[in-house]
Amino acid sequence: MKLPHYYTLIFSFFLSIFLFSCKAGLTKETNQEEKRPNVLVIIADDLGAHDLSTTNSKYYETPNIDRIASEGFQFDQGYASCQVCSPSRASIMSGKFTANHGVTDWIGAASGERWRKANQFTKLLPPEYEHKLDTSFVTMPEAFRDQGYETFFAGKWHVGGEGSSPEDHGFNTNIGGYDVGSPHGGYFSPYNNPKLKDGPQGENLSMRLADETIQFMKGNKEKPFFACLSFYAVHSPIQTTEEKWKKYKDKAVEAGVAKEGYKMGEVLPMRQQQDNPVYAGLLESMDEAIGNVLSSLDELGLADNTIIVFTGDNGGVVSGDSWSTSNLPLRGGKGYQYEGGLRVPFLMKVPWMNQKGKKNDTPVISTDFYPTLLDLAGLDLLPKEHSDGVSLVPLMEGKEIEERPLIWHYPHYGNQGGKPVSVIRKGNWKLIHFYEDAHDELYDLSKDEGEQTNVFAANKVIGETLYKELFDYLKEHNAKYPTVDPEYSEEAAQKYLKRVGVDRKVILEEKRLEMLSDDFDPNNNWWGSQRIID
């Protein structure tokens, strides 16, 4: 029977609505067979939680990194998995906390009786640790490679040398990544890097790593790729051009130079001001390099199908190394167990999710990247591998995730003044166990983000419960602990502390003001940046 014309029109109208709705409701996962999303992971070295404009810095300028936040999702309580680099980077790659994978200190740090040669006169001897990430682990790049992705790495590795290089952990291509953690040749060519050919004299290292990443994307735009752009910046030695130094010197002077830039910590002076123009220039160069990568994604037509992650490997350097920045109001910095040493920028852009400029304050950690990125790409998760991470997709969809413990195990002394500790955070509570004297500190971070008041005595049940959960985990993973040094000398320790503390503070204050003076001249060609051949 033939339907009347108006019934046919009504039927067609509702059918078109139904089909449109089905098409509009298709998720990225249902379209995976057609074109899986690309993944770009960007890691900065030693970048403080408040070193970006988008994380409330009034001094540094980072418009391109800020763009990732404004077009994506910002986790305001994002954590690195360790307060120093190698363990943190091993955790990003493996999805495991440091006690689980065994790389508990930066690779190359002395341990056991060899630690005495560092002449830091400490009460404890740090334990031995793994000097490379075990190749039996299936890493994040391996998981992507094994599911059809082309994989690429550029920049700092520092998770092992021969036999544990990027190529041994799932990266098809490696540019510049080897066992060393700092830029041996500095930030301007020649680089003195066996995995990176020198460019024209004076070429910028951050820009070069970005250019290598862009060339990789151009050559692989027709197939899905997993790329990791891992900057050496902003690790010491901090270097910049005369032009950038002057820009930030003038900015600091115009804002008013504080009389004092440092405050004594327990061991070393701690920087209190974001007014280092050389560090600011180094950071801006990295931001400009990231801007080039983002522009290339646009030009190549890849931006709408590329997930971008931006994070750091540990907190900003407030003491030791180059005394580069301030993490205030967070306490401490790189090498320390406090928030300034563990909190990092934590940004994710997923183009097809409605998340522009959204923020979330759920505690998350870098081991979460592994399952999250697999989940977003519609790939098989590997829960036995990324056992200490969870997918953050529910949070990005406006839902919640189950409360879980975040655990840090660092039984070593940081070059920056940190002590051997293990830490657990669950909910708003954070417990720190100190191995030197076995005391515990408990903080309610919802009320005391700066960790100024230890409330363990008033909250013993909470503290003891967290302590048990922490050490149950450490026991399960056969964690190693520091031991008492029978040769410890209190007299030698006090002499050392005076030399590196009070005496050093005077020198640092002089250098800070010198760097902010009009006649500051680090050398005759600004670390080689003026050697560019036209």
Coordinates of C-alpha atoms in Angstrom, one line a residue:
M1 CA 0.0 0.0 0.0
K2 CA 1.4 3.3 -0.9
L3 CA 1.6 5.8 2.0
P4 CA 0.1 9.3 1.5
H5 CA 2.6 11.9 0.5
Y6 CA 2.6 13.7 3.9
Y7 CA 3.4 10.4 5.7
T8 CA 6.3 9.9 3.4
L9 CA 7.6 13.4 4.2
I10 CA 7.2 12.8 8.0
F11 CA 9.0 9.5 7.8
S12 CA 11.9 11.0 5.8
F13 CA 12.2 13.9 8.2
F14 CA 12.5 11.6 11.3
L15 CA 14.8 9.2 9.5
S16 CA 17.1 12.1 8.6
I17 CA 17.2 13.3 12.2
F18 CA 17.9 9.7 13.3
L19 CA 20.8 9.3 10.9
F20 CA 22.2 12.7 11.7
S21 CA 22.1 11.9 15.4
C22 CA 23.9 8.6 14.9
K23 CA 26.6 10.3 12.9
A24 CA 27.0 13.1 15.4
G25 CA 27.1 10.7 18.2
L26 CA 30.0 8.6 16.8
T27 CA 32.9 8.6 19.2
K28 CA 36.6 8.8 18.2
E29 CA 36.8 5.1 19.1
T30 CA 34.2 4.1 16.5
N31 CA 36.2 5.9 13.9
Q32 CA 39.5 4.4 14.8
E33 CA 39.7 2.0 11.9
E34 CA 39.5 5.0 9.5
K35 CA 42.2 7.2 11.1
R36 CA 43.5 6.7 14.6
P37 CA 44.6 9.8 16.5
N38 CA 48.2 10.9 16.6
V39 CA 49.8 11.5 20.0
L40 CA 52.4 14.1 20.9
V41 CA 53.9 14.1 24.4
I42 CA 55.9 17.2 25.3
I43 CA 58.1 17.0 28.4
A44 CA 60.0 19.9 29.9
D45 CA 62.9 19.4 32.2
D46 CA 63.0 21.0 35.7
L47 CA 60.0 23.2 35.0
G48 CA 58.2 24.6 38.0
A49 CA 54.5 24.2 38.6
H50 CA 54.0 28.0 38.5
D51 CA 56.5 28.7 35.7
L52 CA 53.8 29.3 33.0
S53 CA 51.5 32.2 32.5
T54 CA 48.6 29.7 32.6
T55 CA 49.8 28.5 36.0
N56 CA 49.9 32.0 37.4
S57 CA 53.4 33.3 36.7
K58 CA 53.5 37.1 36.3
Y59 CA 57.1 37.1 35.0
Y60 CA 57.6 34.3 32.5
E61 CA 55.8 34.5 29.1
T62 CA 54.6 31.2 27.6
P63 CA 51.8 31.9 25.1
N64 CA 52.3 28.7 23.1
I65 CA 52.1 26.4 26.1
D66 CA 49.2 28.4 27.4
R67 CA 47.5 27.7 24.1
I68 CA 47.6 24.0 24.9
A69 CA 45.8 24.8 28.2
S70 CA 43.2 27.1 26.6
E71 CA 42.4 24.7 23.9
G72 CA 42.5 21.7 26.2
F73 CA 42.3 20.5 29.8
Q74 CA 44.4 21.6 32.8
F75 CA 45.0 19.5 35.9
D76 CA 45.8 21.9 38.7
Q77 CA 47.1 19.2 41.0
G78 CA 49.2 17.2 38.6
Y79 CA 52.3 15.4 39.9
A80 CA 55.6 14.1 38.6
S81 CA 56.3 10.6 39.8
C82 CA 59.6 11.7 41.5
Q83 CA 61.3 14.9 42.6
V84 CA 64.3 14.2 40.2
C85 CA 64.4 13.3 36.6
S86 CA 65.3 9.7 35.7
P87 CA 62.8 8.0 38.1
S88 CA 60.1 10.4 36.9
R89 CA 60.8 9.7 33.2
A90 CA 61.0 6.0 33.8
S91 CA 57.5 6.2 35.4
I92 CA 56.1 8.1 32.4
M93 CA 57.3 5.4 30.1
S94 CA 56.4 2.4 32.3
G95 CA 53.2 3.5 34.1
K96 CA 54.9 2.4 37.4
F97 CA 55.8 4.2 40.6
T98 CA 59.5 4.4 41.3
A99 CA 59.6 1.6 43.9
N100 CA 58.0 -0.6 41.3
H101 CA 60.5 -0.1 38.5
G102 CA 63.5 0.4 40.7
V103 CA 65.0 3.6 39.1
T104 CA 64.8 5.6 42.3
D105 CA 67.5 8.3 41.7
W106 CA 68.8 10.2 38.7
I107 CA 71.0 7.8 36.8
G108 CA 74.6 8.5 37.6
A109 CA 74.0 9.5 41.2
A110 CA 76.4 7.8 43.7
S111 CA 75.0 5.3 46.2
G112 CA 76.2 3.1 49.0
E113 CA 79.7 3.8 50.3
R114 CA 80.5 5.6 47.1
W115 CA 78.1 8.4 48.3
R116 CA 80.8 9.5 50.8
K117 CA 82.9 10.8 47.9
A118 CA 80.2 13.4 47.3
N119 CA 81.4 15.0 50.6
Q120 CA 77.9 16.0 51.7
F121 CA 78.5 14.4 55.2
T122 CA 75.1 12.9 55.6
K123 CA 73.8 10.6 58.3
L124 CA 72.7 7.9 55.9
L125 CA 74.1 6.1 52.9
P126 CA 71.5 5.9 50.0
P127 CA 70.8 2.4 48.7
E128 CA 71.7 1.0 45.3
Y129 CA 69.2 1.5 42.5
E130 CA 68.5 0.4 39.0
H131 CA 70.6 2.3 36.5
K132 CA 68.3 1.6 33.5
L133 CA 64.6 0.9 32.9
D134 CA 64.1 -2.8 32.6
T135 CA 63.5 -3.8 29.0
S136 CA 61.1 -6.6 30.1
F137 CA 58.5 -3.9 30.8
V138 CA 56.2 -3.0 27.9
T139 CA 56.5 0.8 27.8
M140 CA 54.0 3.3 26.5
P141 CA 55.8 3.8 23.1
E142 CA 56.0 0.0 22.7
A143 CA 52.3 -0.3 23.3
F144 CA 51.6 2.2 20.6
R145 CA 54.2 0.7 18.2
D146 CA 52.8 -2.8 18.7
Q147 CA 49.3 -1.5 17.8
G148 CA 50.4 0.1 14.5
Y149 CA 51.9 3.4 15.4
E150 CA 55.1 5.0 14.1
T151 CA 57.1 6.1 17.1
F152 CA 59.6 9.0 17.4
F153 CA 61.7 10.5 20.2
A154 CA 63.7 13.7 20.3
G155 CA 65.6 15.2 23.2
K156 CA 66.5 14.2 26.8
W157 CA 66.2 10.5 27.7
H158 CA 68.3 9.8 30.8
V159 CA 66.5 6.5 31.5
G160 CA 69.5 4.3 30.6
G161 CA 72.4 4.0 28.2
E162 CA 73.4 1.2 25.8
G163 CA 70.7 -1.6 25.9
S164 CA 68.2 0.8 27.5
S165 CA 68.0 3.7 25.0
P166 CA 64.8 5.0 23.4
E167 CA 65.3 2.5 20.5
D168 CA 65.3 -0.3 23.1
H169 CA 62.0 0.9 24.6
G170 CA 59.7 1.2 21.6
F171 CA 60.9 4.3 19.7
N172 CA 61.6 3.6 16.0
T173 CA 63.5 6.9 15.7
N174 CA 65.7 8.6 18.3
I175 CA 67.2 12.1 17.9
G176 CA 69.3 13.3 20.7
G177 CA 68.3 10.9 23.5
Y178 CA 71.1 9.1 25.4
D179 CA 72.2 8.3 28.9
V180 CA 73.2 11.9 29.9
G181 CA 70.6 14.2 31.5
S182 CA 72.0 17.7 30.8
P183 CA 72.9 19.4 27.5
H184 CA 76.6 18.8 27.5
G185 CA 77.3 21.4 24.8
G186 CA 74.8 23.9 26.2
Y187 CA 71.8 25.3 24.4
F188 CA 73.6 26.5 21.3
S189 CA 75.4 24.4 18.6
P190 CA 77.8 22.6 18.7
Y191 CA 75.8 20.3 21.1
N192 CA 78.4 17.6 22.0
N193 CA 75.6 15.1 21.7
P194 CA 76.4 11.7 20.1
K195 CA 72.8 11.2 19.1
L196 CA 72.4 14.7 17.5
K197 CA 74.3 16.1 14.6
D198 CA 75.5 19.7 15.2
G199 CA 73.7 22.4 13.3
P200 CA 75.0 25.8 12.3
Q201 CA 77.1 27.3 15.0
G202 CA 74.8 29.1 17.4
E203 CA 71.7 27.1 16.5
N204 CA 69.2 26.8 19.4
L205 CA 68.9 23.3 20.9
S206 CA 65.2 23.6 21.8
M207 CA 64.3 24.9 18.3
R208 CA 66.4 22.1 16.7
L209 CA 64.5 19.4 18.6
A210 CA 61.2 21.0 17.6
D211 CA 62.3 21.1 13.9
E212 CA 63.3 17.4 14.1
T213 CA 59.8 16.7 15.4
I214 CA 58.2 18.7 12.7
Q215 CA 60.1 16.8 10.0
F216 CA 59.0 13.5 11.5
M217 CA 55.4 14.6 11.4
K218 CA 55.6 15.8 7.8
G219 CA 57.0 12.4 6.8
N220 CA 54.3 10.4 8.7
K221 CA 51.1 12.5 8.3
E222 CA 49.3 9.7 6.5
K223 CA 49.6 7.2 9.3
P224 CA 49.1 7.4 13.1
F225 CA 52.2 8.4 15.1
F226 CA 53.3 8.6 18.7
A227 CA 55.9 11.3 19.2
C228 CA 57.7 12.4 22.3
L229 CA 59.4 15.8 22.3
S230 CA 61.5 15.8 25.4
F231 CA 63.3 19.1 25.9
Y232 CA 66.6 19.5 27.7
A233 CA 65.3 22.9 28.7
V234 CA 65.0 24.3 31.3
H235 CA 67.7 22.2 32.9
S236 CA 71.0 23.8 33.9
P237 CA 73.2 25.3 32.6
I238 CA 70.7 28.0 32.0
Q239 CA 71.6 30.1 28.9
T240 CA 69.8 32.5 26.6
T241 CA 70.5 35.3 24.0
E242 CA 71.4 38.8 24.9
E243 CA 68.1 40.0 23.4
K244 CA 65.9 37.8 25.6
W245 CA 68.0 38.5 28.7
K246 CA 67.5 42.2 28.2
K247 CA 63.7 41.8 27.8
Y248 CA 63.4 40.0 31.1
K249 CA 66.0 42.1 32.9
D250 CA 64.0 45.2 32.0
K251 CA 60.8 43.5 33.1
A252 CA 62.2 42.5 36.5
V253 CA 63.6 46.0 37.1
E254 CA 60.4 47.7 36.1
A255 CA 58.4 45.5 38.5
G256 CA 60.9 46.4 41.3
V257 CA 63.8 44.3 42.4
A258 CA 63.4 42.7 45.8
K259 CA 66.2 43.4 48.3
E260 CA 66.6 39.7 49.0
G261 CA 66.2 36.9 46.5
Y262 CA 67.0 33.9 48.8
K263 CA 65.9 32.5 52.1
M264 CA 67.9 29.8 54.0
G265 CA 66.4 26.3 53.9
E266 CA 67.5 23.5 56.1
V267 CA 70.5 22.8 53.9
L268 CA 70.8 25.3 51.0
P269 CA 69.5 28.8 50.2
M270 CA 66.1 28.7 48.5
R271 CA 65.2 31.2 45.7
Q272 CA 62.1 33.3 46.6
Q273 CA 61.7 35.4 43.5
Q274 CA 60.8 34.7 39.8
D275 CA 63.2 37.3 38.5
N276 CA 66.0 35.4 36.7
P277 CA 66.2 36.9 33.2
V278 CA 68.4 34.2 31.8
Y279 CA 66.1 31.4 32.9
A280 CA 63.1 33.4 31.6
G281 CA 64.8 33.7 28.2
L282 CA 65.6 29.9 28.2
L283 CA 62.0 29.2 29.0
E284 CA 60.7 31.5 26.3
S285 CA 62.9 29.8 23.7
M286 CA 61.3 26.5 24.5
D287 CA 57.9 28.0 24.3
E288 CA 58.7 29.4 20.9
A289 CA 59.9 26.0 19.7
I290 CA 56.6 24.5 20.9
G291 CA 54.8 27.2 19.0
N292 CA 56.5 26.1 15.8
V293 CA 55.3 22.5 16.4
L294 CA 51.7 23.6 17.1
S295 CA 51.7 25.8 13.9
S296 CA 53.0 22.9 11.9
L297 CA 50.2 20.6 13.2
D298 CA 47.8 23.3 11.9
E299 CA 49.5 23.6 8.5
L300 CA 49.7 19.8 8.0
G301 CA 46.1 19.4 8.8
L302 CA 46.9 17.2 11.8
A303 CA 45.7 19.4 14.7
D304 CA 42.2 18.1 14.7
N305 CA 43.4 14.5 15.1
T306 CA 46.4 14.9 17.4
I307 CA 46.3 14.5 21.2
I308 CA 48.8 16.7 22.9
V309 CA 50.3 16.3 26.4
F310 CA 52.5 18.9 28.1
T311 CA 54.1 18.2 31.5
G312 CA 57.4 18.4 33.4
D313 CA 59.6 15.7 35.0
N314 CA 60.0 17.3 38.4
G315 CA 59.5 20.6 40.2
G316 CA 61.3 23.8 39.5
V317 CA 64.9 24.4 40.7
V318 CA 64.9 26.7 43.8
S319 CA 68.2 25.5 45.2
G320 CA 71.2 23.7 43.8
D321 CA 71.9 23.5 40.1
S322 CA 71.3 27.0 38.8
W323 CA 68.9 28.3 41.5
S324 CA 66.6 29.1 38.6
T325 CA 63.1 29.9 39.8
S326 CA 60.6 30.1 42.7
N327 CA 57.7 27.7 43.2
L328 CA 56.0 29.8 45.9
P329 CA 53.5 29.4 47.4
L330 CA 54.5 25.8 47.1
R331 CA 57.2 24.7 49.4
G332 CA 60.6 23.4 48.1
G333 CA 61.6 22.5 44.6
K334 CA 63.5 19.9 42.6
G335 CA 64.9 17.2 44.9
Y336 CA 62.5 17.9 47.7
Q337 CA 59.6 15.9 49.0
Y338 CA 57.3 18.9 49.3
E339 CA 54.8 20.1 46.7
G340 CA 57.3 22.4 45.0
G341 CA 59.4 19.4 44.1
L342 CA 56.6 17.1 43.0
R343 CA 53.9 19.3 41.4
V344 CA 54.3 20.1 37.7
P345 CA 52.3 21.6 34.8
F346 CA 49.9 18.9 33.6
L347 CA 48.0 19.8 30.3
M348 CA 46.1 17.7 27.8
K349 CA 44.5 18.7 24.6
V350 CA 42.1 16.2 23.0
P351 CA 40.6 18.0 19.9
W352 CA 37.3 16.1 19.7
M353 CA 36.4 16.6 23.4
N354 CA 34.6 19.7 24.5
Q355 CA 37.2 20.7 27.1
K356 CA 38.5 24.1 26.1
G357 CA 40.0 25.9 29.1
K358 CA 38.5 23.4 31.6
K359 CA 40.4 22.7 34.8
N360 CA 40.2 19.9 37.4
D361 CA 41.8 19.7 40.9
T362 CA 41.7 15.9 41.3
P363 CA 45.3 14.7 42.2
V364 CA 46.7 13.0 39.2
I365 CA 50.2 11.7 38.4
S366 CA 52.4 11.1 35.4
T367 CA 51.9 7.3 35.5
D368 CA 48.4 8.1 34.4
F369 CA 49.5 9.2 30.9
Y370 CA 50.1 5.7 29.7
P371 CA 46.5 4.3 30.3
T372 CA 44.9 7.6 29.5
L373 CA 46.5 7.9 26.0
L374 CA 45.8 4.3 25.1
D375 CA 42.2 4.9 26.2
L376 CA 41.8 8.1 24.2
A377 CA 43.3 6.4 21.1
G378 CA 40.9 3.5 21.4
L379 CA 43.8 1.0 21.9
D380 CA 44.0 -2.0 24.2
L381 CA 44.9 -1.1 27.7
L382 CA 47.7 -3.1 29.5
P383 CA 46.8 -3.0 33.2
K384 CA 49.6 -5.3 34.2
E385 CA 52.0 -2.8 32.7
H386 CA 50.7 0.6 33.7
S387 CA 49.8 -0.8 37.1
D388 CA 50.3 2.5 39.0
G389 CA 48.3 4.6 36.6
V390 CA 44.6 5.1 35.8
S391 CA 42.8 6.5 32.8
L392 CA 41.9 10.2 33.3
V393 CA 39.2 10.1 30.5
P394 CA 36.3 10.1 33.1
L395 CA 37.7 13.3 34.6
M396 CA 37.9 14.9 31.2
E397 CA 34.3 14.0 30.6
G398 CA 33.1 15.7 33.8
K399 CA 32.9 12.5 35.9
E400 CA 35.0 11.3 38.8
I401 CA 37.6 8.6 39.4
E402 CA 38.0 6.4 42.5
E403 CA 40.2 7.8 45.2
R404 CA 43.6 6.1 45.2
P405 CA 47.0 6.5 46.8
L406 CA 49.8 8.3 45.0
I407 CA 53.2 7.0 46.2
W408 CA 56.7 8.4 45.9
H409 CA 59.8 6.5 47.1
Y410 CA 63.1 8.5 47.1
P411 CA 65.5 7.0 49.6
H412 CA 68.3 9.3 48.4
Y413 CA 69.7 12.8 49.1
G414 CA 68.9 15.4 46.5
N415 CA 71.7 17.6 45.2
Q416 CA 69.3 20.4 45.9
G417 CA 69.0 19.7 49.7
G418 CA 66.2 17.1 49.8
K419 CA 66.3 14.2 52.3
P420 CA 65.6 10.4 51.9
V421 CA 61.9 10.0 52.1
S422 CA 58.8 8.0 51.1
V423 CA 55.6 9.9 50.5
I424 CA 51.9 9.0 50.1
R425 CA 49.0 11.2 49.1
K426 CA 45.4 10.1 49.4
G427 CA 42.6 12.6 49.0
N428 CA 43.7 15.8 50.7
W429 CA 46.1 14.1 53.0
K430 CA 49.8 13.8 52.4
L431 CA 52.2 11.8 54.7
I432 CA 56.0 12.1 54.4
H433 CA 58.2 9.6 56.2
F434 CA 61.8 10.8 56.8
Y435 CA 64.4 8.0 57.0
E436 CA 67.1 10.0 58.8
D437 CA 65.2 10.1 62.1
A438 CA 62.1 8.0 61.3
H439 CA 59.7 11.0 61.9
D440 CA 56.6 11.6 59.9
E441 CA 54.9 14.8 58.7
L442 CA 51.2 14.9 57.8
Y443 CA 49.6 17.8 55.8
D444 CA 46.0 18.6 54.9
L445 CA 46.6 20.0 51.4
S446 CA 43.1 21.4 51.2
K447 CA 44.0 23.8 54.0
D448 CA 47.7 24.0 53.8
E449 CA 49.0 23.7 50.3
G450 CA 52.3 25.3 51.4
E451 CA 52.9 22.5 53.9
Q452 CA 53.7 24.8 56.8
T453 CA 51.9 22.9 59.6
N454 CA 52.6 19.3 60.4
V455 CA 49.3 17.9 61.8
F456 CA 50.3 14.3 62.5
A457 CA 50.0 14.6 66.2
A458 CA 46.4 15.8 65.9
N459 CA 45.4 13.2 63.3
K460 CA 47.3 10.1 64.4
V461 CA 44.7 7.6 63.1
I462 CA 44.8 9.1 59.6
G463 CA 48.6 9.3 59.7
E464 CA 49.1 5.7 60.9
T465 CA 46.6 4.4 58.3
L466 CA 48.5 6.2 55.5
Y467 CA 51.8 5.0 56.9
K468 CA 50.6 1.4 56.8
E469 CA 49.3 1.7 53.2
L470 CA 52.6 3.3 52.1
F471 CA 54.8 0.6 53.6
D472 CA 52.5 -2.2 52.5
Y473 CA 53.1 -1.0 49.0
L474 CA 56.9 -0.6 49.5
K475 CA 57.1 -4.1 50.9
E476 CA 55.1 -5.6 48.1
H477 CA 57.6 -4.1 45.6
N478 CA 60.7 -5.0 47.6
A479 CA 61.7 -1.3 48.0
K480 CA 65.3 -0.5 49.0
Y481 CA 66.1 1.7 52.0
P482 CA 69.0 3.9 53.1
T483 CA 71.3 2.7 55.9
V484 CA 73.1 4.5 58.7
D485 CA 76.7 5.6 57.8
P486 CA 78.9 4.5 60.7
E487 CA 81.5 7.1 59.6
Y488 CA 79.1 10.1 60.0
S489 CA 80.6 13.1 61.7
E490 CA 78.4 15.8 63.1
E491 CA 81.3 18.3 63.2
A492 CA 82.1 17.7 59.5
A493 CA 78.4 18.0 58.6
Q494 CA 78.0 21.4 60.4
K495 CA 81.1 22.8 58.6
Y496 CA 79.7 21.6 55.3
L497 CA 76.3 23.2 56.0
K498 CA 77.9 26.5 56.7
R499 CA 79.9 26.5 53.5
V500 CA 77.0 25.5 51.2
G501 CA 74.4 27.5 53.2
V502 CA 75.1 30.8 54.8
D503 CA 78.3 31.4 52.9
R504 CA 76.7 30.4 49.6
K505 CA 73.7 32.7 50.1
V506 CA 76.0 35.8 50.1
I507 CA 77.4 34.8 46.8
L508 CA 74.0 34.0 45.2
E509 CA 72.6 37.4 46.2
E510 CA 75.6 39.1 44.5
K511 CA 75.1 37.0 41.3
R512 CA 71.4 37.7 41.3
L513 CA 71.9 41.4 41.3
E514 CA 74.7 41.2 38.8
M515 CA 72.4 39.3 36.4
L516 CA 69.9 42.2 36.7
S517 CA 72.4 44.9 36.1
D518 CA 72.8 46.7 32.8
D519 CA 76.4 45.6 32.3
F520 CA 75.9 41.9 32.8
D521 CA 78.0 40.0 30.3
P522 CA 78.3 36.2 30.8
N523 CA 81.1 35.8 28.2
N524 CA 82.0 37.3 24.8
N525 CA 79.3 35.7 22.7
W526 CA 76.4 34.8 25.1
W527 CA 77.2 31.1 25.4
G528 CA 77.7 30.9 21.6
S529 CA 74.3 32.2 20.6
Q530 CA 76.0 34.9 18.6
R531 CA 77.9 32.5 16.4
I532 CA 75.1 32.0 14.0
I533 CA 76.4 31.9 10.4
D534 CA 74.2 33.9 8.1

